[in-house]
Each structure stands twice: as structure tokens, then as C-alpha cells.
């Protein structure tokens, strides 16, 4: 009886360890996804800023032409 209880406790401990490892891996993937998303947002913002500056420059050049 005690042997079965000990085996059940060991199995439960292993299951908890596996669950905790799975949670850590999930959190790491979530952080990685957020990092990629923020990098994409930043890159898009820089592209938009560059496009606006090019449009302003083009407008100034068009106004300079007679």
C-alpha cells in the first residue's frame, strides 16, 4: 500500500514538473511573439514616417516648378 502511494506521489510530482515546464515554454513563446509584434509596429511606423517625408519633399518640389 505504501509503495503504491509513494509511486503515485512520484508520478504526481513528475506531472507537476511537466506542467510547469510547459507553462514556462508557453510564456517564452508569448514573449517572443510580443517582441516580434512590437518590432513590426516600429518598422511600420518608420516606413510611414519616411513616406510622409518623401511626400512632403515631392510637394515642395512640385510647388517650386513654375
XYZ file of C-alpha atoms in Angstrom:
66
model
C 0.000 0.000 0.000
C 2.768 2.420 0.954
C 4.676 1.503 -2.183
C 1.675 2.364 -4.343
C 1.212 5.678 -2.516
C 4.879 6.542 -2.987
C 4.653 5.684 -6.694
C 1.510 7.784 -7.075
C 3.202 10.740 -5.366
C 6.250 10.429 -7.625
C 4.025 10.324 -10.678
C 2.124 13.386 -9.465
C 5.388 15.266 -8.855
C 6.574 14.438 -12.376
C 3.241 15.603 -13.802
C 3.501 18.910 -11.946
C 7.067 19.421 -13.207
C 5.975 18.739 -16.778
C 3.069 21.174 -16.414
C 5.363 23.890 -15.036
C 7.849 23.384 -17.864
C 5.014 23.627 -20.383
C 3.875 26.897 -18.776
C 7.381 28.349 -18.933
C 7.738 27.386 -22.596
C 4.333 28.918 -23.370
C 5.302 32.160 -21.629
C 8.585 32.274 -23.557
C 6.748 31.869 -26.863
C 4.263 34.577 -25.850
C 7.084 36.993 -25.013
C 8.784 36.193 -28.311
C 5.551 36.836 -30.194
C 5.080 40.187 -28.444
C 8.667 41.168 -29.258
C 8.157 40.362 -32.941
C 4.862 42.266 -32.965
C 6.468 45.353 -31.413
C 9.311 45.206 -33.928
C 6.799 45.045 -36.778
C 4.894 48.030 -35.381
C 8.104 50.013 -35.026
C 9.210 49.163 -38.563
C 5.814 50.158 -39.944
C 5.942 53.445 -38.060
C 9.374 54.222 -39.507
C 8.173 53.393 -43.019
C 5.140 55.642 -42.593
C 7.336 58.481 -41.339
C 9.711 58.071 -44.281
C 6.807 58.006 -46.719
C 5.351 61.216 -45.269
C 8.694 62.982 -45.525
C 9.035 61.858 -49.158
C 5.520 63.113 -49.930
C 6.285 66.495 -48.330
C 9.503 66.741 -50.320
C 7.653 65.908 -53.526
C 5.020 68.559 -52.782
C 7.736 71.176 -52.193
C 9.413 70.244 -55.479
C 6.113 70.440 -57.350
C 5.413 73.885 -55.888
C 8.899 75.044 -56.883
C 8.208 74.207 -60.522
C 6.552 77.054 -62.449
